[in-house]
């Protein structure tokens, strides 16, 4: 029986190598395509969750049960100081202080040595958003929850209380208070630095202490940008927009113009690197631009605009 000649063996080996190269290339391309698809799907899902979150939180800004911002700033309280309260340069934090400004909405560009005292490891150059508002419907004194704070409205006055406050009356209405701060923090994970969207919230802990609780909302949120629509002639229409960096104390205090709209821009980044991909795209975030640093991360930019449902100031 005749065996294979050397030439036939070489031809067979060559064909085998070509076939193996083709299969490896196909497998690599499939893995690359799957990685791309997974990252894009994850970015889309995260973007939908974030937009839903902001769309739920922002529309009722400025709502304090029919009281003006000036009325709220003069509301009384006998509450203990909040541990780790978020106090701005011209804002007293969770509750008013007599003779000092009290803001229901405030945003800030994070600088390396200048940002809210309550946030930890904020991403320099990012923005943070702080707001206080009434959330949900009013309750009776007997329905108040121990871990919340409330804004009491009565014919005589307004004040901030909790379920342990003295002189809670059955004829007053108690509106749940929300004080939140959203910011981006840079955190280490498995040797990598990951941008994380963080939130601080005013609560009472199990011991009854007033604190700003911290939780992470989502990994991979790289940048936030806000622009605020101001009503200059009080006709209920936006006359102009200012970015966070352009806003001045008088705008936040709304002495002349009302803030009635907010645009938000969120730039999401994949968590895993794809070294077959190089991102050098330019992303427009309102009045700002972000240039990707030619890195192996995919990104997705989402934006939306929210008109405040309650603009009585």
PDB file of C-alpha atoms in Angstrom:
ATOM      1  CA  UNK A   1       0.000   0.000   0.000  1.00  0.00           C
ATOM      2  CA  UNK A   2       1.464   3.346  -1.071  1.00  0.00           C
ATOM      3  CA  UNK A   3       1.843   6.076   1.593  1.00  0.00           C
ATOM      4  CA  UNK A   4       1.608   9.847   1.236  1.00  0.00           C
ATOM      5  CA  UNK A   5       4.360  11.650  -0.558  1.00  0.00           C
ATOM      6  CA  UNK A   6       6.152  14.521   1.094  1.00  0.00           C
ATOM      7  CA  UNK A   7       4.434  16.955  -1.278  1.00  0.00           C
ATOM      8  CA  UNK A   8       1.009  15.633  -0.372  1.00  0.00           C
ATOM      9  CA  UNK A   9       1.791  15.959   3.333  1.00  0.00           C
ATOM     10  CA  UNK A  10       2.956  19.551   2.855  1.00  0.00           C
ATOM     11  CA  UNK A  11      -0.183  20.402   0.894  1.00  0.00           C
ATOM     12  CA  UNK A  12      -2.375  18.818   3.608  1.00  0.00           C
ATOM     13  CA  UNK A  13      -0.555  20.683   6.387  1.00  0.00           C
ATOM     14  CA  UNK A  14      -0.855  23.958   4.485  1.00  0.00           C
ATOM     15  CA  UNK A  15      -4.582  23.483   3.935  1.00  0.00           C
ATOM     16  CA  UNK A  16      -4.991  22.531   7.580  1.00  0.00           C
ATOM     17  CA  UNK A  17      -3.147  25.658   8.719  1.00  0.00           C
ATOM     18  CA  UNK A  18      -5.219  27.826   6.406  1.00  0.00           C
ATOM     19  CA  UNK A  19      -8.411  26.285   7.710  1.00  0.00           C
ATOM     20  CA  UNK A  20      -7.297  26.712  11.327  1.00  0.00           C
ATOM     21  CA  UNK A  21      -6.327  30.352  10.668  1.00  0.00           C
ATOM     22  CA  UNK A  22      -9.747  30.969   9.153  1.00  0.00           C
ATOM     23  CA  UNK A  23     -11.506  29.333  12.105  1.00  0.00           C
ATOM     24  CA  UNK A  24      -9.443  31.284  14.660  1.00  0.00           C
ATOM     25  CA  UNK A  25     -10.118  34.531  12.783  1.00  0.00           C
ATOM     26  CA  UNK A  26     -13.838  33.759  12.667  1.00  0.00           C
ATOM     27  CA  UNK A  27     -13.866  32.916  16.368  1.00  0.00           C
ATOM     28  CA  UNK A  28     -11.998  36.141  17.214  1.00  0.00           C
ATOM     29  CA  UNK A  29     -14.362  38.226  15.067  1.00  0.00           C
ATOM     30  CA  UNK A  30     -17.364  36.561  16.720  1.00  0.00           C
ATOM     31  CA  UNK A  31     -16.008  37.244  20.206  1.00  0.00           C
ATOM     32  CA  UNK A  32     -15.275  40.838  19.243  1.00  0.00           C
ATOM     33  CA  UNK A  33     -18.780  41.267  17.821  1.00  0.00           C
ATOM     34  CA  UNK A  34     -20.326  39.712  20.931  1.00  0.00           C
ATOM     35  CA  UNK A  35     -18.279  41.988  23.195  1.00  0.00           C
ATOM     36  CA  UNK A  36     -19.358  45.045  21.215  1.00  0.00           C
ATOM     37  CA  UNK A  37     -23.015  43.971  21.281  1.00  0.00           C
ATOM     38  CA  UNK A  38     -22.936  43.265  25.024  1.00  0.00           C
ATOM     39  CA  UNK A  39     -21.352  46.631  25.804  1.00  0.00           C
ATOM     40  CA  UNK A  40     -23.804  48.564  23.622  1.00  0.00           C
ATOM     41  CA  UNK A  41     -26.794  46.736  25.107  1.00  0.00           C
ATOM     42  CA  UNK A  42     -25.508  47.402  28.632  1.00  0.00           C
ATOM     43  CA  UNK A  43     -24.989  51.087  27.853  1.00  0.00           C
ATOM     44  CA  UNK A  44     -28.503  51.347  26.424  1.00  0.00           C
ATOM     45  CA  UNK A  45     -30.045  49.656  29.450  1.00  0.00           C
ATOM     46  CA  UNK A  46     -28.107  51.859  31.864  1.00  0.00           C
ATOM     47  CA  UNK A  47     -29.060  54.997  29.945  1.00  0.00           C
ATOM     48  CA  UNK A  48     -32.755  54.110  30.124  1.00  0.00           C
ATOM     49  CA  UNK A  49     -32.547  53.531  33.878  1.00  0.00           C
ATOM     50  CA  UNK A  50     -30.733  56.822  34.449  1.00  0.00           C
ATOM     51  CA  UNK A  51     -33.117  58.880  32.335  1.00  0.00           C
ATOM     52  CA  UNK A  52     -36.057  57.289  34.162  1.00  0.00           C
ATOM     53  CA  UNK A  53     -34.436  58.154  37.506  1.00  0.00           C
ATOM     54  CA  UNK A  54     -33.888  61.818  36.633  1.00  0.00           C
ATOM     55  CA  UNK A  55     -37.287  62.106  34.975  1.00  0.00           C
ATOM     56  CA  UNK A  56     -38.854  60.847  38.212  1.00  0.00           C
ATOM     57  CA  UNK A  57     -36.824  63.061  40.567  1.00  0.00           C
ATOM     58  CA  UNK A  58     -36.686  66.408  38.755  1.00  0.00           C
ATOM     59  CA  UNK A  59     -40.215  67.404  37.627  1.00  0.00           C
ATOM     60  CA  UNK A  60     -41.409  68.329  41.144  1.00  0.00           C
ATOM     61  CA  UNK A  61     -38.456  70.512  42.060  1.00  0.00           C
ATOM     62  CA  UNK A  62     -39.500  73.787  43.698  1.00  0.00           C
ATOM     63  CA  UNK A  63     -42.548  72.155  45.282  1.00  0.00           C
ATOM     64  CA  UNK A  64     -43.009  73.048  48.952  1.00  0.00           C
ATOM     65  CA  UNK A  65     -46.742  72.563  49.393  1.00  0.00           C
ATOM     66  CA  UNK A  66     -47.656  75.947  47.955  1.00  0.00           C
ATOM     67  CA  UNK A  67     -45.125  77.880  50.045  1.00  0.00           C
ATOM     68  CA  UNK A  68     -42.684  80.203  48.310  1.00  0.00           C
ATOM     69  CA  UNK A  69     -38.930  79.718  48.597  1.00  0.00           C
ATOM     70  CA  UNK A  70     -38.792  82.801  50.839  1.00  0.00           C
ATOM     71  CA  UNK A  71     -41.439  81.254  53.132  1.00  0.00           C
ATOM     72  CA  UNK A  72     -39.488  77.993  53.290  1.00  0.00           C
ATOM     73  CA  UNK A  73     -36.257  79.839  54.106  1.00  0.00           C
ATOM     74  CA  UNK A  74     -38.004  81.413  57.116  1.00  0.00           C
ATOM     75  CA  UNK A  75     -39.597  78.179  58.330  1.00  0.00           C
ATOM     76  CA  UNK A  76     -38.653  77.238  61.871  1.00  0.00           C
ATOM     77  CA  UNK A  77     -37.323  73.956  63.243  1.00  0.00           C
ATOM     78  CA  UNK A  78     -35.901  72.464  66.419  1.00  0.00           C
ATOM     79  CA  UNK A  79     -34.036  69.629  64.738  1.00  0.00           C
ATOM     80  CA  UNK A  80     -30.512  68.525  65.673  1.00  0.00           C
ATOM     81  CA  UNK A  81     -27.645  69.150  63.219  1.00  0.00           C
ATOM     82  CA  UNK A  82     -27.357  66.695  60.337  1.00  0.00           C
ATOM     83  CA  UNK A  83     -24.209  64.570  60.469  1.00  0.00           C
ATOM     84  CA  UNK A  84     -22.275  65.134  57.233  1.00  0.00           C
ATOM     85  CA  UNK A  85     -24.771  67.701  55.982  1.00  0.00           C
ATOM     86  CA  UNK A  86     -24.244  69.082  52.477  1.00  0.00           C
ATOM     87  CA  UNK A  87     -23.597  72.793  52.961  1.00  0.00           C
ATOM     88  CA  UNK A  88     -22.739  75.007  49.997  1.00  0.00           C
ATOM     89  CA  UNK A  89     -20.958  78.337  49.969  1.00  0.00           C
ATOM     90  CA  UNK A  90     -24.294  80.151  50.094  1.00  0.00           C
ATOM     91  CA  UNK A  91     -26.674  77.445  51.276  1.00  0.00           C
ATOM     92  CA  UNK A  92     -27.259  76.192  54.806  1.00  0.00           C
ATOM     93  CA  UNK A  93     -27.869  72.553  53.964  1.00  0.00           C
ATOM     94  CA  UNK A  94     -30.860  70.407  54.848  1.00  0.00           C
ATOM     95  CA  UNK A  95     -32.674  72.969  56.995  1.00  0.00           C
ATOM     96  CA  UNK A  96     -32.842  76.780  57.106  1.00  0.00           C
ATOM     97  CA  UNK A  97     -30.691  78.913  59.364  1.00  0.00           C
ATOM     98  CA  UNK A  98     -32.071  82.298  60.328  1.00  0.00           C
ATOM     99  CA  UNK A  99     -30.594  85.123  58.292  1.00  0.00           C
ATOM    100  CA  UNK A 100     -28.792  82.821  55.813  1.00  0.00           C
ATOM    101  CA  UNK A 101     -29.731  81.763  52.264  1.00  0.00           C
ATOM    102  CA  UNK A 102     -31.591  78.499  51.802  1.00  0.00           C
ATOM    103  CA  UNK A 103     -31.650  76.979  48.324  1.00  0.00           C
ATOM    104  CA  UNK A 104     -34.036  74.393  46.938  1.00  0.00           C
ATOM    105  CA  UNK A 105     -31.803  73.776  43.893  1.00  0.00           C
ATOM    106  CA  UNK A 106     -28.061  74.104  43.443  1.00  0.00           C
ATOM    107  CA  UNK A 107     -25.440  72.725  41.053  1.00  0.00           C
ATOM    108  CA  UNK A 108     -21.681  73.104  41.112  1.00  0.00           C
ATOM    109  CA  UNK A 109     -18.637  72.370  38.994  1.00  0.00           C
ATOM    110  CA  UNK A 110     -16.352  70.162  41.065  1.00  0.00           C
ATOM    111  CA  UNK A 111     -12.877  71.579  41.490  1.00  0.00           C
ATOM    112  CA  UNK A 112     -10.002  69.869  43.247  1.00  0.00           C
ATOM    113  CA  UNK A 113     -10.178  72.037  46.357  1.00  0.00           C
ATOM    114  CA  UNK A 114     -13.698  73.453  46.147  1.00  0.00           C
ATOM    115  CA  UNK A 115     -16.851  71.375  46.317  1.00  0.00           C
ATOM    116  CA  UNK A 116     -19.576  70.446  48.765  1.00  0.00           C
ATOM    117  CA  UNK A 117     -18.063  69.347  52.040  1.00  0.00           C
ATOM    118  CA  UNK A 118     -20.199  66.210  52.186  1.00  0.00           C
ATOM    119  CA  UNK A 119     -19.041  64.444  49.015  1.00  0.00           C
ATOM    120  CA  UNK A 120     -16.033  62.135  49.019  1.00  0.00           C
ATOM    121  CA  UNK A 121     -13.649  61.488  46.131  1.00  0.00           C
ATOM    122  CA  UNK A 122     -15.604  63.556  43.599  1.00  0.00           C
ATOM    123  CA  UNK A 123     -14.344  63.475  40.043  1.00  0.00           C
ATOM    124  CA  UNK A 124     -12.600  66.791  39.356  1.00  0.00           C
ATOM    125  CA  UNK A 125     -14.187  68.653  36.453  1.00  0.00           C
ATOM    126  CA  UNK A 126     -17.525  66.876  36.891  1.00  0.00           C
ATOM    127  CA  UNK A 127     -20.721  68.472  38.163  1.00  0.00           C
ATOM    128  CA  UNK A 128     -22.940  67.778  41.135  1.00  0.00           C
ATOM    129  CA  UNK A 129     -26.617  68.513  41.647  1.00  0.00           C
ATOM    130  CA  UNK A 130     -28.268  69.201  44.996  1.00  0.00           C
ATOM    131  CA  UNK A 131     -31.973  69.716  45.551  1.00  0.00           C
ATOM    132  CA  UNK A 132     -34.586  69.782  48.301  1.00  0.00           C
ATOM    133  CA  UNK A 133     -38.280  69.314  47.706  1.00  0.00           C
ATOM    134  CA  UNK A 134     -41.480  67.841  48.964  1.00  0.00           C
ATOM    135  CA  UNK A 135     -42.037  64.299  47.710  1.00  0.00           C
ATOM    136  CA  UNK A 136     -45.352  62.468  47.680  1.00  0.00           C
ATOM    137  CA  UNK A 137     -48.603  63.362  49.393  1.00  0.00           C
ATOM    138  CA  UNK A 138     -49.077  64.840  52.834  1.00  0.00           C
ATOM    139  CA  UNK A 139     -49.750  62.579  55.803  1.00  0.00           C
ATOM    140  CA  UNK A 140     -51.215  62.918  59.269  1.00  0.00           C
ATOM    141  CA  UNK A 141     -49.028  63.041  62.368  1.00  0.00           C
ATOM    142  CA  UNK A 142     -49.953  59.433  63.158  1.00  0.00           C
ATOM    143  CA  UNK A 143     -48.729  58.325  59.718  1.00  0.00           C
ATOM    144  CA  UNK A 144     -45.237  59.830  59.915  1.00  0.00           C
ATOM    145  CA  UNK A 145     -42.291  57.462  59.428  1.00  0.00           C
ATOM    146  CA  UNK A 146     -39.416  57.457  61.892  1.00  0.00           C
ATOM    147  CA  UNK A 147     -36.670  57.593  59.230  1.00  0.00           C
ATOM    148  CA  UNK A 148     -37.995  60.688  57.425  1.00  0.00           C
ATOM    149  CA  UNK A 149     -38.279  64.424  57.878  1.00  0.00           C
ATOM    150  CA  UNK A 150     -41.373  66.468  57.123  1.00  0.00           C
ATOM    151  CA  UNK A 151     -42.448  69.972  56.222  1.00  0.00           C
ATOM    152  CA  UNK A 152     -45.426  70.968  58.356  1.00  0.00           C
ATOM    153  CA  UNK A 153     -47.967  73.387  56.932  1.00  0.00           C
ATOM    154  CA  UNK A 154     -50.655  75.023  58.987  1.00  0.00           C
ATOM    155  CA  UNK A 155     -52.623  78.233  58.836  1.00  0.00           C
ATOM    156  CA  UNK A 156     -50.339  79.819  61.413  1.00  0.00           C
ATOM    157  CA  UNK A 157     -46.853  78.865  60.196  1.00  0.00           C
ATOM    158  CA  UNK A 158     -44.535  76.346  58.527  1.00  0.00           C
ATOM    159  CA  UNK A 159     -41.768  74.308  60.111  1.00  0.00           C
ATOM    160  CA  UNK A 160     -39.523  71.268  59.591  1.00  0.00           C
ATOM    161  CA  UNK A 161     -40.187  68.319  61.904  1.00  0.00           C
ATOM    162  CA  UNK A 162     -39.732  64.588  62.374  1.00  0.00           C
ATOM    163  CA  UNK A 163     -41.867  61.993  64.081  1.00  0.00           C
ATOM    164  CA  UNK A 164     -40.227  62.821  67.440  1.00  0.00           C
ATOM    165  CA  UNK A 165     -40.843  66.557  67.280  1.00  0.00           C
ATOM    166  CA  UNK A 166     -42.912  68.206  69.974  1.00  0.00           C
ATOM    167  CA  UNK A 167     -46.395  69.647  69.463  1.00  0.00           C
ATOM    168  CA  UNK A 168     -47.415  67.638  66.412  1.00  0.00           C
ATOM    169  CA  UNK A 169     -51.027  68.569  65.784  1.00  0.00           C
ATOM    170  CA  UNK A 170     -53.818  66.491  64.236  1.00  0.00           C
ATOM    171  CA  UNK A 171     -55.058  69.360  62.051  1.00  0.00           C
ATOM    172  CA  UNK A 172     -51.699  70.025  60.342  1.00  0.00           C
ATOM    173  CA  UNK A 173     -50.463  68.371  57.157  1.00  0.00           C
ATOM    174  CA  UNK A 174     -46.994  66.833  57.056  1.00  0.00           C
ATOM    175  CA  UNK A 175     -45.213  66.601  53.725  1.00  0.00           C
ATOM    176  CA  UNK A 176     -42.221  64.212  53.312  1.00  0.00           C
ATOM    177  CA  UNK A 177     -38.985  66.119  52.690  1.00  0.00           C
ATOM    178  CA  UNK A 178     -36.330  64.974  50.209  1.00  0.00           C
ATOM    179  CA  UNK A 179     -32.784  66.364  50.231  1.00  0.00           C
ATOM    180  CA  UNK A 180     -30.531  64.674  47.674  1.00  0.00           C
ATOM    181  CA  UNK A 181     -27.131  65.225  46.105  1.00  0.00           C
ATOM    182  CA  UNK A 182     -26.002  63.497  42.903  1.00  0.00           C
ATOM    183  CA  UNK A 183     -22.295  63.470  42.021  1.00  0.00           C
ATOM    184  CA  UNK A 184     -19.659  61.374  40.290  1.00  0.00           C
ATOM    185  CA  UNK A 185     -16.954  59.662  42.291  1.00  0.00           C
ATOM    186  CA  UNK A 186     -13.854  57.842  41.086  1.00  0.00           C
ATOM    187  CA  UNK A 187     -13.419  54.479  42.783  1.00  0.00           C
ATOM    188  CA  UNK A 188     -10.845  51.706  42.568  1.00  0.00           C
ATOM    189  CA  UNK A 189     -12.013  48.253  41.557  1.00  0.00           C
ATOM    190  CA  UNK A 190      -9.646  45.371  40.791  1.00  0.00           C
ATOM    191  CA  UNK A 191      -6.865  47.861  40.101  1.00  0.00           C
ATOM    192  CA  UNK A 192      -8.966  49.959  37.709  1.00  0.00           C
ATOM    193  CA  UNK A 193     -10.462  53.412  38.297  1.00  0.00           C
ATOM    194  CA  UNK A 194     -14.204  53.445  37.606  1.00  0.00           C
ATOM    195  CA  UNK A 195     -16.466  56.523  37.537  1.00  0.00           C
ATOM    196  CA  UNK A 196     -19.557  55.924  39.670  1.00  0.00           C
ATOM    197  CA  UNK A 197     -22.734  57.966  39.994  1.00  0.00           C
ATOM    198  CA  UNK A 198     -23.320  58.502  43.711  1.00  0.00           C
ATOM    199  CA  UNK A 199     -26.237  59.829  45.721  1.00  0.00           C
ATOM    200  CA  UNK A 200     -26.483  61.270  49.216  1.00  0.00           C
ATOM    201  CA  UNK A 201     -29.876  61.412  50.925  1.00  0.00           C
ATOM    202  CA  UNK A 202     -31.141  62.935  54.149  1.00  0.00           C
ATOM    203  CA  UNK A 203     -32.482  60.238  56.511  1.00  0.00           C
ATOM    204  CA  UNK A 204     -32.807  59.349  60.186  1.00  0.00           C
ATOM    205  CA  UNK A 205     -30.939  56.170  61.007  1.00  0.00           C
ATOM    206  CA  UNK A 206     -32.081  53.427  63.360  1.00  0.00           C
ATOM    207  CA  UNK A 207     -30.619  55.351  66.318  1.00  0.00           C
ATOM    208  CA  UNK A 208     -32.664  58.432  65.409  1.00  0.00           C
ATOM    209  CA  UNK A 209     -29.622  60.396  64.234  1.00  0.00           C
ATOM    210  CA  UNK A 210     -29.937  62.779  61.294  1.00  0.00           C
ATOM    211  CA  UNK A 211     -27.419  61.841  58.570  1.00  0.00           C
ATOM    212  CA  UNK A 212     -26.728  62.175  54.857  1.00  0.00           C
ATOM    213  CA  UNK A 213     -26.735  58.548  53.759  1.00  0.00           C
ATOM    214  CA  UNK A 214     -24.572  57.569  50.756  1.00  0.00           C
ATOM    215  CA  UNK A 215     -25.292  54.970  48.104  1.00  0.00           C
ATOM    216  CA  UNK A 216     -23.950  54.208  44.635  1.00  0.00           C
ATOM    217  CA  UNK A 217     -26.460  54.488  41.796  1.00  0.00           C
ATOM    218  CA  UNK A 218     -24.562  53.172  38.774  1.00  0.00           C
ATOM    219  CA  UNK A 219     -21.035  52.310  37.670  1.00  0.00           C
ATOM    220  CA  UNK A 220     -19.680  53.802  34.474  1.00  0.00           C
ATOM    221  CA  UNK A 221     -21.304  57.256  34.584  1.00  0.00           C
ATOM    222  CA  UNK A 222     -18.372  59.378  33.460  1.00  0.00           C
ATOM    223  CA  UNK A 223     -19.779  62.896  33.193  1.00  0.00           C
ATOM    224  CA  UNK A 224     -22.901  64.921  34.015  1.00  0.00           C
ATOM    225  CA  UNK A 225     -23.773  68.347  32.708  1.00  0.00           C
ATOM    226  CA  UNK A 226     -26.740  70.575  33.568  1.00  0.00           C
ATOM    227  CA  UNK A 227     -28.224  73.670  31.970  1.00  0.00           C
ATOM    228  CA  UNK A 228     -30.989  75.666  33.625  1.00  0.00           C
ATOM    229  CA  UNK A 229     -33.865  77.408  31.887  1.00  0.00           C
ATOM    230  CA  UNK A 230     -34.704  80.771  33.449  1.00  0.00           C
ATOM    231  CA  UNK A 231     -37.934  82.744  33.144  1.00  0.00           C
ATOM    232  CA  UNK A 232     -36.968  86.431  33.155  1.00  0.00           C
ATOM    233  CA  UNK A 233     -40.431  88.023  32.865  1.00  0.00           C
ATOM    234  CA  UNK A 234     -42.404  85.454  34.891  1.00  0.00           C
ATOM    235  CA  UNK A 235     -44.605  84.420  31.974  1.00  0.00           C
ATOM    236  CA  UNK A 236     -43.921  80.723  32.418  1.00  0.00           C
ATOM    237  CA  UNK A 237     -41.635  80.472  29.371  1.00  0.00           C
ATOM    238  CA  UNK A 238     -37.874  79.878  29.278  1.00  0.00           C
ATOM    239  CA  UNK A 239     -36.098  83.049  28.162  1.00  0.00           C
ATOM    240  CA  UNK A 240     -32.538  81.746  28.296  1.00  0.00           C
ATOM    241  CA  UNK A 241     -30.399  78.848  29.527  1.00  0.00           C
ATOM    242  CA  UNK A 242     -27.315  79.018  31.718  1.00  0.00           C
ATOM    243  CA  UNK A 243     -24.876  76.195  32.346  1.00  0.00           C
ATOM    244  CA  UNK A 244     -23.836  75.204  35.866  1.00  0.00           C
ATOM    245  CA  UNK A 245     -20.620  77.172  35.475  1.00  0.00           C
ATOM    246  CA  UNK A 246     -22.527  80.293  34.367  1.00  0.00           C
ATOM    247  CA  UNK A 247     -25.034  80.278  37.229  1.00  0.00           C
ATOM    248  CA  UNK A 248     -24.466  82.898  39.934  1.00  0.00           C
ATOM    249  CA  UNK A 249     -25.771  83.099  43.549  1.00  0.00           C
ATOM    250  CA  UNK A 250     -28.608  85.407  42.522  1.00  0.00           C
ATOM    251  CA  UNK A 251     -29.771  82.845  39.980  1.00  0.00           C
ATOM    252  CA  UNK A 252     -29.895  80.066  42.585  1.00  0.00           C
ATOM    253  CA  UNK A 253     -31.661  82.368  45.050  1.00  0.00           C
ATOM    254  CA  UNK A 254     -34.123  83.253  42.275  1.00  0.00           C
ATOM    255  CA  UNK A 255     -34.415  86.847  43.377  1.00  0.00           C
ATOM    256  CA  UNK A 256     -35.520  88.093  39.949  1.00  0.00           C
ATOM    257  CA  UNK A 257     -35.710  85.158  37.545  1.00  0.00           C
ATOM    258  CA  UNK A 258     -37.315  81.769  38.099  1.00  0.00           C
ATOM    259  CA  UNK A 259     -35.706  78.446  37.244  1.00  0.00           C
ATOM    260  CA  UNK A 260     -38.448  76.508  35.442  1.00  0.00           C
ATOM    261  CA  UNK A 261     -36.575  73.957  33.339  1.00  0.00           C
ATOM    262  CA  UNK A 262     -33.461  71.820  33.454  1.00  0.00           C
ATOM    263  CA  UNK A 263     -31.553  70.056  30.692  1.00  0.00           C
ATOM    264  CA  UNK A 264     -29.332  67.179  31.731  1.00  0.00           C
ATOM    265  CA  UNK A 265     -26.638  65.340  29.799  1.00  0.00           C
ATOM    266  CA  UNK A 266     -25.187  62.008  30.933  1.00  0.00           C
ATOM    267  CA  UNK A 267     -22.131  60.355  29.398  1.00  0.00           C
ATOM    268  CA  UNK A 268     -21.903  56.633  30.120  1.00  0.00           C
ATOM    269  CA  UNK A 269     -18.774  54.543  29.673  1.00  0.00           C
ATOM    270  CA  UNK A 270     -18.348  50.797  29.320  1.00  0.00           C
ATOM    271  CA  UNK A 271     -16.728  49.130  32.305  1.00  0.00           C
ATOM    272  CA  UNK A 272     -14.577  46.694  30.315  1.00  0.00           C
ATOM    273  CA  UNK A 273     -11.895  47.615  27.835  1.00  0.00           C
ATOM    274  CA  UNK A 274     -12.004  46.475  24.224  1.00  0.00           C
ATOM    275  CA  UNK A 275      -8.475  46.734  22.861  1.00  0.00           C
ATOM    276  CA  UNK A 276      -9.726  46.222  19.312  1.00  0.00           C
ATOM    277  CA  UNK A 277     -11.567  49.555  19.653  1.00  0.00           C
ATOM    278  CA  UNK A 278     -10.179  53.065  20.047  1.00  0.00           C
ATOM    279  CA  UNK A 279     -12.510  55.868  21.122  1.00  0.00           C
ATOM    280  CA  UNK A 280     -11.514  59.348  19.993  1.00  0.00           C
ATOM    281  CA  UNK A 281     -15.044  60.654  19.422  1.00  0.00           C
ATOM    282  CA  UNK A 282     -16.254  64.146  20.276  1.00  0.00           C
ATOM    283  CA  UNK A 283     -19.424  64.340  22.384  1.00  0.00           C
ATOM    284  CA  UNK A 284     -21.535  67.497  22.592  1.00  0.00           C
ATOM    285  CA  UNK A 285     -23.110  67.972  26.007  1.00  0.00           C
ATOM    286  CA  UNK A 286     -25.110  71.153  25.544  1.00  0.00           C
ATOM    287  CA  UNK A 287     -22.703  74.064  25.673  1.00  0.00           C
ATOM    288  CA  UNK A 288     -19.831  71.719  26.535  1.00  0.00           C
ATOM    289  CA  UNK A 289     -17.799  69.260  24.477  1.00  0.00           C
ATOM    290  CA  UNK A 290     -16.027  66.141  25.665  1.00  0.00           C
ATOM    291  CA  UNK A 291     -13.208  64.576  23.651  1.00  0.00           C
ATOM    292  CA  UNK A 292     -12.645  60.887  24.347  1.00  0.00           C
ATOM    293  CA  UNK A 293      -8.958  60.330  25.187  1.00  0.00           C
ATOM    294  CA  UNK A 294      -8.329  57.662  22.500  1.00  0.00           C
ATOM    295  CA  UNK A 295      -8.960  54.869  24.977  1.00  0.00           C
ATOM    296  CA  UNK A 296     -10.540  51.396  24.512  1.00  0.00           C
ATOM    297  CA  UNK A 297     -13.874  52.297  26.173  1.00  0.00           C
ATOM    298  CA  UNK A 298     -17.198  52.660  24.388  1.00  0.00           C
ATOM    299  CA  UNK A 299     -19.434  55.539  25.428  1.00  0.00           C
ATOM    300  CA  UNK A 300     -23.046  56.582  25.068  1.00  0.00           C
ATOM    301  CA  UNK A 301     -24.395  60.121  25.489  1.00  0.00           C
ATOM    302  CA  UNK A 302     -28.000  60.620  26.571  1.00  0.00           C
ATOM    303  CA  UNK A 303     -29.858  63.827  27.291  1.00  0.00           C
ATOM    304  CA  UNK A 304     -33.300  65.050  28.200  1.00  0.00           C
ATOM    305  CA  UNK A 305     -35.137  68.171  29.345  1.00  0.00           C
ATOM    306  CA  UNK A 306     -37.501  68.461  32.303  1.00  0.00           C
ATOM    307  CA  UNK A 307     -39.988  71.274  32.897  1.00  0.00           C
ATOM    308  CA  UNK A 308     -40.749  71.782  36.574  1.00  0.00           C
ATOM    309  CA  UNK A 309     -44.360  71.094  37.449  1.00  0.00           C
ATOM    310  CA  UNK A 310     -44.313  73.543  40.357  1.00  0.00           C
ATOM    311  CA  UNK A 311     -42.671  76.893  39.661  1.00  0.00           C
ATOM    312  CA  UNK A 312     -44.373  79.072  42.210  1.00  0.00           C
ATOM    313  CA  UNK A 313     -41.589  80.834  44.069  1.00  0.00           C
TER     314      UNK A 313
END
